[in-house]
C-alpha positions in Angstrom: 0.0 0.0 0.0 2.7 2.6 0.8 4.5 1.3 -2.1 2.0 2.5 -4.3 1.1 5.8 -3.0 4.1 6.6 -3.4 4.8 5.5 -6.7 2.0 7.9 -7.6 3.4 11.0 -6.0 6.2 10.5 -7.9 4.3 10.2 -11.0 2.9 13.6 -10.1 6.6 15.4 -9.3 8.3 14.1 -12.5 5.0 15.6 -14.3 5.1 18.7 -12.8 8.9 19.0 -13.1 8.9 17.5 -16.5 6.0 19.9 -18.1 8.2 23.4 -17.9 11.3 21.8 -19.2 9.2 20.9 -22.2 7.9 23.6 -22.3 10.9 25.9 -21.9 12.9 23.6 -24.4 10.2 23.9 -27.2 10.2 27.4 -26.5 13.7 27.7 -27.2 13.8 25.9 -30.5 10.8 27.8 -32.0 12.5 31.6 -31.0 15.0 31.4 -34.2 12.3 29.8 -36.6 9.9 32.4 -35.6 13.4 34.7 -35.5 14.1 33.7 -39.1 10.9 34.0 -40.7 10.3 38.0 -39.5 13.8 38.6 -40.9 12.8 37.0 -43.8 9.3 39.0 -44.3 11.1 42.4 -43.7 13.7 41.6 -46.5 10.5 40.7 -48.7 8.5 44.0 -48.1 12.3 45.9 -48.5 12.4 44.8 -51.8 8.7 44.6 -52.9 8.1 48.4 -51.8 10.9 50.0 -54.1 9.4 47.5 -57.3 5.6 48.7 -56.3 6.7 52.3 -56.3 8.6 51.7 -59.2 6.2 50.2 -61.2 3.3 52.6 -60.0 5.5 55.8 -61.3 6.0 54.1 -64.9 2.4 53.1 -65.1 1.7 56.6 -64.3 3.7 58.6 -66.2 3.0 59.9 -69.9 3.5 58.1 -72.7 6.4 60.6 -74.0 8.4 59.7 -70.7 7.9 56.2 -71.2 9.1 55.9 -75.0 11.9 53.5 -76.0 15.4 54.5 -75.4 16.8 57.3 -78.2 18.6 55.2 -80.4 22.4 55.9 -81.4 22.7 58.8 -84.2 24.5 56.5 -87.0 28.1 57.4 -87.9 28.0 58.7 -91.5 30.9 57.2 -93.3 32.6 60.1 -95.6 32.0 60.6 -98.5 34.4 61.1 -101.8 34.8 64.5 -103.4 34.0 64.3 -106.9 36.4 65.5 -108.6 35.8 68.6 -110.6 37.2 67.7 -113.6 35.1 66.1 -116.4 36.3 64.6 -119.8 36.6 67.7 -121.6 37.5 70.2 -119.7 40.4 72.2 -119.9 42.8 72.5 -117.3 45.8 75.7 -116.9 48.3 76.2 -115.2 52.2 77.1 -114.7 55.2 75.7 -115.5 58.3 76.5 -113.7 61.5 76.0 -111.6 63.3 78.2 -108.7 64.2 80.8 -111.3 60.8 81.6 -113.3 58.8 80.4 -115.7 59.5 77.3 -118.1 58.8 78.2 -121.6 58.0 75.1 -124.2 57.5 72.5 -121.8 56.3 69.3 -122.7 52.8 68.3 -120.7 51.1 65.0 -122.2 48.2 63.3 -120.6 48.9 59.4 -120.6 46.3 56.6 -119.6 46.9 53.8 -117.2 48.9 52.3 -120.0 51.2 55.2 -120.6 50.0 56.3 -124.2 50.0 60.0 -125.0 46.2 60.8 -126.1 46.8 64.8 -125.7 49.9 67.0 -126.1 50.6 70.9 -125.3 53.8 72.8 -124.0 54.1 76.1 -122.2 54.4 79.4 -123.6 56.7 82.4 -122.9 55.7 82.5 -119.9 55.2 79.5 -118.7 51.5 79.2 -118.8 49.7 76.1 -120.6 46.3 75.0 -121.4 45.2 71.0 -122.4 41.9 69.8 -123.0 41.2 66.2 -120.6 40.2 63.3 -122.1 39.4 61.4 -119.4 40.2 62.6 -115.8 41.3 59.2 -114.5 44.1 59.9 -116.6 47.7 61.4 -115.6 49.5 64.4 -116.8 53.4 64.1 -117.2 55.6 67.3 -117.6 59.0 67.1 -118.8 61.7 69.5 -119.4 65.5 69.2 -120.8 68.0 69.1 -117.8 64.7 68.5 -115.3 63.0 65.9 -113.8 60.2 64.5 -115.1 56.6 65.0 -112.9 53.7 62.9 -113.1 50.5 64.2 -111.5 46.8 63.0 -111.3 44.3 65.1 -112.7 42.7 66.6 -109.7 41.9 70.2 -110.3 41.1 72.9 -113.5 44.0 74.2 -111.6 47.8 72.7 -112.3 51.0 74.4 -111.8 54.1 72.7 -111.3 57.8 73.3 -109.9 60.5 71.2 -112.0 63.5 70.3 -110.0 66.9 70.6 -112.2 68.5 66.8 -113.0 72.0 66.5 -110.1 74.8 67.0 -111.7 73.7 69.0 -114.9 73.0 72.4 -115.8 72.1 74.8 -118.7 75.2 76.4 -119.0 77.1 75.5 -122.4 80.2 74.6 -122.9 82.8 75.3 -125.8 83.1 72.3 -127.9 84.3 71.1 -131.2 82.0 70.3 -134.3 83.0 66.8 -136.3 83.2 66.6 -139.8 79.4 65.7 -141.3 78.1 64.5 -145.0 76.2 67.0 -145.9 74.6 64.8 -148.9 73.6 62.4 -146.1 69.0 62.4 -145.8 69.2 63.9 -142.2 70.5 66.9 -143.6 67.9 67.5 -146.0 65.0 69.5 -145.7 62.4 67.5 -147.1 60.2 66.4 -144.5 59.2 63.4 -146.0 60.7 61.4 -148.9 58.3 59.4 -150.4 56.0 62.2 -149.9 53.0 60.0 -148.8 53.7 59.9 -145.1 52.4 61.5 -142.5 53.8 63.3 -139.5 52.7 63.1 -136.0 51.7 65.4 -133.8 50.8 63.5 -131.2 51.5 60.0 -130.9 50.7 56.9 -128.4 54.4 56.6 -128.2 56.2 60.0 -127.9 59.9 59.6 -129.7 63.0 59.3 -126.8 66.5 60.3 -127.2 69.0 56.9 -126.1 69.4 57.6 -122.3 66.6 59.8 -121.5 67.0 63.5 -121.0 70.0 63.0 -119.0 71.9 61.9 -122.0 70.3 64.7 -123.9 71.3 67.2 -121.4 75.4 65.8 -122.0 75.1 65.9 -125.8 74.3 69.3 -125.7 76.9 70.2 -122.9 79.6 68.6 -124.8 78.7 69.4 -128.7 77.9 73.5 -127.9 80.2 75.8 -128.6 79.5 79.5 -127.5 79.3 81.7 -130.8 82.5 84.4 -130.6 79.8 87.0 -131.6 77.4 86.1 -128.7 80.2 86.2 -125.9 81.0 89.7 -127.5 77.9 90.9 -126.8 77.4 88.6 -124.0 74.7 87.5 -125.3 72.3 84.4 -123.9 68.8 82.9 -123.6 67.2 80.8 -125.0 66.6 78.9 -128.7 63.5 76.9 -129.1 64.3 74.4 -132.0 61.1 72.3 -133.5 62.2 69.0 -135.5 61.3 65.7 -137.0 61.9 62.4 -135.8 61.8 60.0 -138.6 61.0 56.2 -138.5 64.3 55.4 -138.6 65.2 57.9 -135.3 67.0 60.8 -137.3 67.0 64.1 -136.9 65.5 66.2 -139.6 63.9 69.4 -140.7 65.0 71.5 -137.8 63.9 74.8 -137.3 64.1 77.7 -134.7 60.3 78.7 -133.3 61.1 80.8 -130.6 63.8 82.9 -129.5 64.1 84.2 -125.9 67.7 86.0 -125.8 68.9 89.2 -124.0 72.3 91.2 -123.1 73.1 93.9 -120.5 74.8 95.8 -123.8 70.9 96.3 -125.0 69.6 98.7 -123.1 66.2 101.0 -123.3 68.8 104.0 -124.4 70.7 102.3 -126.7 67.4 101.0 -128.1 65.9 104.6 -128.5 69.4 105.9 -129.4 69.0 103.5 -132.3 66.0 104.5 -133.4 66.8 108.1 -133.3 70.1 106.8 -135.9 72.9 107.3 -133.5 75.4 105.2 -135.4 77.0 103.4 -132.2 73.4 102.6 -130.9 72.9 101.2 -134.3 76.2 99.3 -134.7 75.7 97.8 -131.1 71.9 96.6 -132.6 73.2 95.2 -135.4 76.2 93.1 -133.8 73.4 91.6 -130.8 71.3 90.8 -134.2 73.8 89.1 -135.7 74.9 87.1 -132.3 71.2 86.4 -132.0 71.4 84.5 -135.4 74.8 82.9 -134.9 73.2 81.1 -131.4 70.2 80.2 -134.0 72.6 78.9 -136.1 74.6 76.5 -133.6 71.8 75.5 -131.7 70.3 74.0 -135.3 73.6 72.5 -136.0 73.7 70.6 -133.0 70.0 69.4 -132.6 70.7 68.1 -136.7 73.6 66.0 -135.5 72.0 64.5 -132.6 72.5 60.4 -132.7 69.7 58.1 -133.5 66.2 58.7 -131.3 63.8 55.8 -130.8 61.1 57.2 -133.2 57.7 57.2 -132.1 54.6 54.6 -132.5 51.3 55.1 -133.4 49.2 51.8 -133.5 52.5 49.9 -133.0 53.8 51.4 -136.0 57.3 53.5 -136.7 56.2 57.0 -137.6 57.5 60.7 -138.4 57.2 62.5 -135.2 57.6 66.4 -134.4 59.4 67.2 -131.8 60.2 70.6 -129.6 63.8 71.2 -128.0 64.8 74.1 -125.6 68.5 74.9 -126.0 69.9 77.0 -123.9 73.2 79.3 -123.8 74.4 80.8 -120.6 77.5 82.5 -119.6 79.4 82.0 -116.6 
């Protein structure tokens, strides 16, 4: 009997002891759930506000505000000037060096494939004019004793410095002339012999002297002689000398077409004084005309017993080609 009674109080303490402990324990395990989860809703509503908000202002605002992003403005790639030149126009210009003007220079416009399809040279002073064929073409100027330039056909516009070939210069030199045949054909005047020929212009293929200008530029260094009569009057200039090139590359027909010659002995006095019949004035006038010829004279001589040229081609074909030569006397 007493065992049982108290068997049951102790029932009764270990519930009433046992109760709280479970209690407290369950307690302390829910805290962090419970702990966790309001951390968790306060992160949601800190991150659901600002989108509401958000979304509220965009649903609100005008349509203009709410327009697609402006596009980037596209980069315009440049475009090509055309050039100003069409085929047929004319171009001018000046030809020159670091002295002045270049009188009778030679401009050609060549195609891709180097053929001459126009031809002009420069006048007294230096100025030109040539009608394009085609722009995509190229213009090449040439000058005894200069360099040769090649430029594209860019502009109505054209003027061009030559730069003097190393080594050479225009200033002649006394030299010796070698006994000729005067029965030989170069040293007739008959342009052609057969008579049925034609001469050229303009040719595909302009004639060239053997060695280029260079070699021109020594001939006429080493062949000139300085008239007696000029150095007298100290004369010097210039002799333009127009010839043929046959098929067979010689020399014929020459001829002066322009004459560019001064001398400190002719002044504007001695000019009037001449005119007015002062005998001296007039003797001095006489003596510069007569070195004027003799430079004439020598500067056909020499150009007539220039060696063999490569003639020029038209079509492939050897023809009779005309041909312009500056030759200049200078005294040092």
């Amino acid at each position: 009997m007493m065992k049982k009674n108290q068997s049951h109080w102790w029932r009764i303490a270990w519930i009433v002891v046992t109760l709280p402990l479970t209690g407290v324990t369950l307690m302390a395990f829910s805290e962090p759930k419970e702990a966790l989860k309001v951390a968790v809703d306060n992160s949601v509503k800190a991150v659901e506000q600002p989108l509401a908000e958000l979304t509220a202002a965009v649903l609100d605002a005008p349509a203009a505000e709410t327009s697609e992003a402006p596009k980037p403005k596209k980069v315009e790639e440049p475009q090509q000037k055309e050039s100003k030149v069409k085929a047929g126009s004319t171009i001018t210009g000046t030809v020159k060096d670091n002295v002045g003007p270049l009188h009778y220079a030679n401009l050609v416009e060549i195609d891709q494939y180097g053929r001459i399809v126009a031809q002009t040279t420069t006048d007294k002073n230096g100025k030109f004019s040539l009608k394009v064929v085609d722009p995509g073409h190229k213009i090449r100027i040439s000058y005894v004793g200069y360099k040769t330039q090649t430029l594209d056909i860019s502009s109505n516009k054209m003027d061009a410095t030559l730069e003097p070939i190393t080594g050479f210069s225009n200033v002649t030199v006394v030299g010796r002339r070698d006994s000729v045949d005067l029965k030989s054909a170069r040293y007739q005047d008959q342009t052609n012999a057969g008579g049925d020929d034609k001469t050229f212009d303009l040719v595909e293929q302009a004639p060239t002297y053997p060695g280029g200008q260079g070699e021109i530029m020594k001939y006429l260094s080493t062949h000139l002689r300085y008239p007696a009569v000029a150095r007298e009057m100290q004369a010097e200039g210039e002799i333009t000398v127009k010839f043929i090139v046959d098929k067979t590359g010689f020399v014929r027909s020459p001829q002066v077409v322009q004459t560019n010659t001064k001398s400190p002995l002719i002044t504007a006095e001695v000019a009037k004084a001449a005119k007015e019949g002062d005998e001296e004035a007039v003797e001095i006038s006489r003596n510069y005309y007569d070195a004027v010829e003799a430079l004439k004279e020598e500067a056909i001589y020499v150009v007539r017993n220039m060696p063999r040229w490569e003639p020029g081609r038209q079509n492939g074909k050897r023809v009779e080609t005309s041909y312009t030569l500056p030759v200049s006397f200078k005294l040092n």
